[in-house]
JSON list of C-alpha atoms in Angstrom, two decimals:
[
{"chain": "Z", "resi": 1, "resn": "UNK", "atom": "CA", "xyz": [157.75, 45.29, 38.01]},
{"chain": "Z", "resi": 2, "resn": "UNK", "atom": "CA", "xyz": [154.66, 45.33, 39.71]},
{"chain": "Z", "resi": 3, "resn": "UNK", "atom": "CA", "xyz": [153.34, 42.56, 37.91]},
{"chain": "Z", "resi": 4, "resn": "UNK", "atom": "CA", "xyz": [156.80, 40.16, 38.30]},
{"chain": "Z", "resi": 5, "resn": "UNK", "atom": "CA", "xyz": [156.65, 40.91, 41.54]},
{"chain": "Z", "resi": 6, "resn": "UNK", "atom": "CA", "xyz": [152.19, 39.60, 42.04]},
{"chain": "Z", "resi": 7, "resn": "UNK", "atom": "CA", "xyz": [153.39, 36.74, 39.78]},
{"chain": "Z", "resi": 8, "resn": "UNK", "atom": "CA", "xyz": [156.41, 35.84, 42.02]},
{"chain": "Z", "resi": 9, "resn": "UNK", "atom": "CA", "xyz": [154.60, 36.01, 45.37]},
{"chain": "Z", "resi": 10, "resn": "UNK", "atom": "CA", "xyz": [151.26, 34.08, 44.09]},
{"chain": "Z", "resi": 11, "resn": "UNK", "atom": "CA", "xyz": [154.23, 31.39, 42.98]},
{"chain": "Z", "resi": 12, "resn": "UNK", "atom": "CA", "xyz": [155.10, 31.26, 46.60]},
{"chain": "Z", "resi": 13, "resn": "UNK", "atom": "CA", "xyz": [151.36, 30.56, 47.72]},
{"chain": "Z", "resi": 14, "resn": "UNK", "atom": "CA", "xyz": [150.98, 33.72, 49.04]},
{"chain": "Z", "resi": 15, "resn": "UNK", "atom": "CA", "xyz": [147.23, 36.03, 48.58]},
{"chain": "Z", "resi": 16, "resn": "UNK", "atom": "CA", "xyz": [147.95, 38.90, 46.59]},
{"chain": "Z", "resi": 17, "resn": "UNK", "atom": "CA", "xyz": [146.14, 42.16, 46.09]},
{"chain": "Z", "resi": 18, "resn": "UNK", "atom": "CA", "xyz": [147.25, 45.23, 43.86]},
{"chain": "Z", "resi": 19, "resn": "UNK", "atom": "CA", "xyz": [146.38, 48.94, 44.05]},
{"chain": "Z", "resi": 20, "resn": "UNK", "atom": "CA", "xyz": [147.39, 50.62, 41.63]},
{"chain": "Z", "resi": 21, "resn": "UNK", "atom": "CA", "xyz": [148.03, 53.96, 43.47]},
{"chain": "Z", "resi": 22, "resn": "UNK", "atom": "CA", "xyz": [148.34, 55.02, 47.13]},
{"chain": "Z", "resi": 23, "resn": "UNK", "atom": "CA", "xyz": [145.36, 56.39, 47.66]},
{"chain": "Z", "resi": 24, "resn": "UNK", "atom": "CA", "xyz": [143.85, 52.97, 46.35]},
{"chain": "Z", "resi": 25, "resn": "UNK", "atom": "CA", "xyz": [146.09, 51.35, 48.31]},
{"chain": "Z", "resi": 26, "resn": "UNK", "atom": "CA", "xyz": [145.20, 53.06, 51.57]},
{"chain": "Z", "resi": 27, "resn": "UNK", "atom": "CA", "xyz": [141.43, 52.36, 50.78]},
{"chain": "Z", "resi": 28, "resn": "UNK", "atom": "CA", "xyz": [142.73, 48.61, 50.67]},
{"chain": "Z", "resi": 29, "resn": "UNK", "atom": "CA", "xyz": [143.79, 49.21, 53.93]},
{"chain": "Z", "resi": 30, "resn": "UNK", "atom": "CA", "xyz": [140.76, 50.34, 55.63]},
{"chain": "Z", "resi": 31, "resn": "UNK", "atom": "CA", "xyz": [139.02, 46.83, 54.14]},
{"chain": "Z", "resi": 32, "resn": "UNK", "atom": "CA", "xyz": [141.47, 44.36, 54.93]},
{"chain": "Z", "resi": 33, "resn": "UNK", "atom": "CA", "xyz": [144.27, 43.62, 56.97]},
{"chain": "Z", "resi": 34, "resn": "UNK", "atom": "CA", "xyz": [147.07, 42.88, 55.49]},
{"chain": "Z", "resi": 35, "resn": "UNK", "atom": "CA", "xyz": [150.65, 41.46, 56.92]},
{"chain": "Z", "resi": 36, "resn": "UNK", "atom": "CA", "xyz": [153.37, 43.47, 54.38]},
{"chain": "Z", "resi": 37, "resn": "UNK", "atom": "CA", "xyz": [152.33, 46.33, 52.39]},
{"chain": "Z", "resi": 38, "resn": "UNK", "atom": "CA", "xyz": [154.69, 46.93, 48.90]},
{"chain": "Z", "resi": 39, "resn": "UNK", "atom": "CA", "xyz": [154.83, 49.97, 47.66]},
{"chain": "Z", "resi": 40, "resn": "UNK", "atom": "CA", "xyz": [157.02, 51.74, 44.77]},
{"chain": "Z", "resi": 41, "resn": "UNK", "atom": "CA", "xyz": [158.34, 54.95, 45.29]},
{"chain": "Z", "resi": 42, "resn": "UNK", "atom": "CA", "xyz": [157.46, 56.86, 42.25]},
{"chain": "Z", "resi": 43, "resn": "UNK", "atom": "CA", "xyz": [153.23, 56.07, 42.25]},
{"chain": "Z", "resi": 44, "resn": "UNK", "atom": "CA", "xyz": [150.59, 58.18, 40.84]},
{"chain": "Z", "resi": 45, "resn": "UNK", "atom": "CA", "xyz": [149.80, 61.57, 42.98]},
{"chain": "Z", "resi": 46, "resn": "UNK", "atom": "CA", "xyz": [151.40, 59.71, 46.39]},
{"chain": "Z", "resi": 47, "resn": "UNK", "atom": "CA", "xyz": [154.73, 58.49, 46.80]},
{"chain": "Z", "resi": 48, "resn": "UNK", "atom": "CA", "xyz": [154.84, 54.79, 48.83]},
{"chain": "Z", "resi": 49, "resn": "UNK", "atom": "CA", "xyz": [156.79, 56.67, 51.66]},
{"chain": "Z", "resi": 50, "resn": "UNK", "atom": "CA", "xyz": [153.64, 59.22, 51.81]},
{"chain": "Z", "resi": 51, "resn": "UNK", "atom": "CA", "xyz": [151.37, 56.09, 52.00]},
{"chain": "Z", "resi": 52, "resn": "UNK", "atom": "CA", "xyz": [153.16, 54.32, 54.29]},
{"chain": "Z", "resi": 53, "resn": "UNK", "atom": "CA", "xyz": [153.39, 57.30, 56.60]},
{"chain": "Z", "resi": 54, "resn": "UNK", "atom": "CA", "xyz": [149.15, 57.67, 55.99]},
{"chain": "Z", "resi": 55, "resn": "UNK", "atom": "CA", "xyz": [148.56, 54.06, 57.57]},
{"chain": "Z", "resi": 56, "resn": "UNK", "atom": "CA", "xyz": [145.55, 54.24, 59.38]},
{"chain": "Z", "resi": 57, "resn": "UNK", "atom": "CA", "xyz": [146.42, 53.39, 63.00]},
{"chain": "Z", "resi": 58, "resn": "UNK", "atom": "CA", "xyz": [143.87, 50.63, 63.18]},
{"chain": "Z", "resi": 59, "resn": "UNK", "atom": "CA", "xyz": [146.08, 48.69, 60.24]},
{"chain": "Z", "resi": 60, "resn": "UNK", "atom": "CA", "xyz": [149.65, 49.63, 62.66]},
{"chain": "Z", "resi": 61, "resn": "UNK", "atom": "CA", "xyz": [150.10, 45.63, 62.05]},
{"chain": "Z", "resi": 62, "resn": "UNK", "atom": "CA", "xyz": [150.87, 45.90, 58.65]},
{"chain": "Z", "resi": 63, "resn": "UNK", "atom": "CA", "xyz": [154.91, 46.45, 57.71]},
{"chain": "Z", "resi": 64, "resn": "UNK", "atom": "CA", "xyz": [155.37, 49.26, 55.15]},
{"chain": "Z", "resi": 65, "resn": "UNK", "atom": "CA", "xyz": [158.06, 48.13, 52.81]},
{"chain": "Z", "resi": 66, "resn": "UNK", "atom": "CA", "xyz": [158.69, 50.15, 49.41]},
{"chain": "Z", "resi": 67, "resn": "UNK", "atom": "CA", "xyz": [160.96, 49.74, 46.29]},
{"chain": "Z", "resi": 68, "resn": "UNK", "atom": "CA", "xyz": [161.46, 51.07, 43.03]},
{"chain": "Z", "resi": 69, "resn": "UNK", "atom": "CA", "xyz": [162.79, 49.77, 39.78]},
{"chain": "Z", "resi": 70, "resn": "UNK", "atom": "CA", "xyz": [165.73, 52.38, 38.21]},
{"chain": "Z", "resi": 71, "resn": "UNK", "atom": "CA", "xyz": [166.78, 52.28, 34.60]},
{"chain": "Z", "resi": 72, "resn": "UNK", "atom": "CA", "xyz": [170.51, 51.17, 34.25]},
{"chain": "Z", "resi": 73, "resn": "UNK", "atom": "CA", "xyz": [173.00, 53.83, 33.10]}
]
C-alpha cells in the first residue's frame, strides 16, 4: 500500500518522503516540516495513532492522518 500510495502522490506532483516506522517517521519530523503526515495503523513497534500523538510540538503544523489496508473476508 505504502508504495501505491508514494507512487500516486509523486503522480500528483507532490514531494514525497517514506519512513518506514514511527519512530523513523518522528525523526523525519524533527528535520523537516512537513504539511500531512500518513501513517498506517499496524507499523513496526509504534502504531500511527501513537506517532501522531508523539508530534513534537514544534511540527503542531503538520495534520496527522492514518489508514490501514484490511484483507477482504
Amino acid at each position: 500500500i505504502r508504495m501505491s500510495m508514494v507512487e500516486m502522490l509523486q503522480d500528483l506532483g507532490h514531494v514525497v518522503h517514506e519512513a518506514e516506522s514511527g519512530k523513523l517517521a518522528l525523526d523525519e519530523l524533527g528535520k523537516t516540516t512537513f504539511d500531512l503526515m500518513i501513517t498506517d495503523y499496524a507499523m513496526p513497534r509504534m502504531t500511527g495513532i501513537q506517532a501522531a500523538r508523539e508530534i513534537p510540538a514544534s511540527a503542531r503544523a503538520t495534520a496527522p492522518t492514518s489508514c490501514t489496508a484490511m484483507p477482504r473476508r
